[in-house]
């Protein structure tokens, strides 16, 4: 009944997003933690084939590609 009552008792301490189920909050935190750790690890797995500039996130590379696509 939690889902249909609209009550979201589980909230993220970082962004305040709320969830009705505890496992949804755990998944949110896991995904957030992975992204957060990527930011601080210095690993840049996405690199431009044109100029070799590298990024930690795929969407950053997609944004960068607009420079080359005109």
Coordinates of C-alpha atoms in Angstrom, one line a residue:
X1 CA 0.0 0.0 0.0
X2 CA 3.0 2.3 0.4
X3 CA 3.2 2.9 -3.3
X4 CA -0.4 4.0 -3.6
X5 CA -0.5 6.1 -0.5
X6 CA 2.0 8.6 -1.8
X7 CA 4.0 8.5 1.4
X8 CA 7.7 8.8 0.7
X9 CA 9.4 8.0 4.1
X10 CA 12.9 7.3 2.8
X11 CA 14.9 10.4 1.7
X12 CA 18.4 11.0 0.6
X13 CA 20.6 13.0 3.0
X14 CA 22.5 14.5 0.1
X15 CA 19.8 15.7 -2.3
X16 CA 16.6 15.3 -0.3
X17 CA 15.0 13.1 -3.0
X18 CA 12.4 10.9 -1.3
X19 CA 11.3 7.4 -2.0
X20 CA 8.4 5.2 -0.8
X21 CA 10.7 2.1 -0.5
X22 CA 14.0 1.7 1.2
X23 CA 15.5 -0.3 -1.6
X24 CA 14.8 2.6 -4.0
X25 CA 16.8 4.9 -1.7
X26 CA 19.6 2.3 -1.5
X27 CA 19.8 2.2 -5.4
X28 CA 19.8 6.0 -5.6
X29 CA 22.6 6.2 -3.1
X30 CA 24.6 3.5 -4.9
X31 CA 24.3 5.3 -8.2
X32 CA 25.1 8.6 -6.6
X33 CA 28.2 7.2 -4.8
X34 CA 29.5 5.6 -8.0
X35 CA 29.2 9.0 -9.9
X36 CA 30.7 10.8 -6.9
X37 CA 33.7 8.5 -6.7
X38 CA 34.3 8.8 -10.4
X39 CA 34.6 12.5 -10.0
X40 CA 37.3 12.3 -7.4
X41 CA 39.2 9.3 -8.8
X42 CA 40.6 11.3 -11.7
X43 CA 39.7 8.5 -14.1
X44 CA 38.6 9.9 -17.5
X45 CA 37.4 6.9 -19.5
X46 CA 35.7 8.9 -22.3
X47 CA 38.1 10.5 -24.8
X48 CA 37.5 12.5 -28.0
X49 CA 38.7 10.7 -31.2
X50 CA 39.4 14.1 -32.8
X51 CA 41.5 15.9 -30.2
X52 CA 42.1 13.3 -27.4
X53 CA 40.5 15.5 -24.7
X54 CA 39.2 13.1 -22.0
X55 CA 36.2 13.2 -19.7
X56 CA 35.0 11.2 -16.7
X57 CA 31.4 11.1 -17.9
X58 CA 30.0 10.2 -21.3
X59 CA 27.6 13.1 -21.4
X60 CA 30.5 15.5 -21.0
X61 CA 32.2 14.0 -24.1
X62 CA 28.9 14.3 -26.0
X63 CA 28.7 18.0 -25.1
X64 CA 32.4 18.4 -26.2
X65 CA 31.7 16.8 -29.6
X66 CA 29.5 19.7 -30.5
X67 CA 32.8 21.7 -30.8
X68 CA 33.9 19.5 -33.6
X69 CA 30.5 19.0 -35.2
X70 CA 29.9 22.7 -35.6

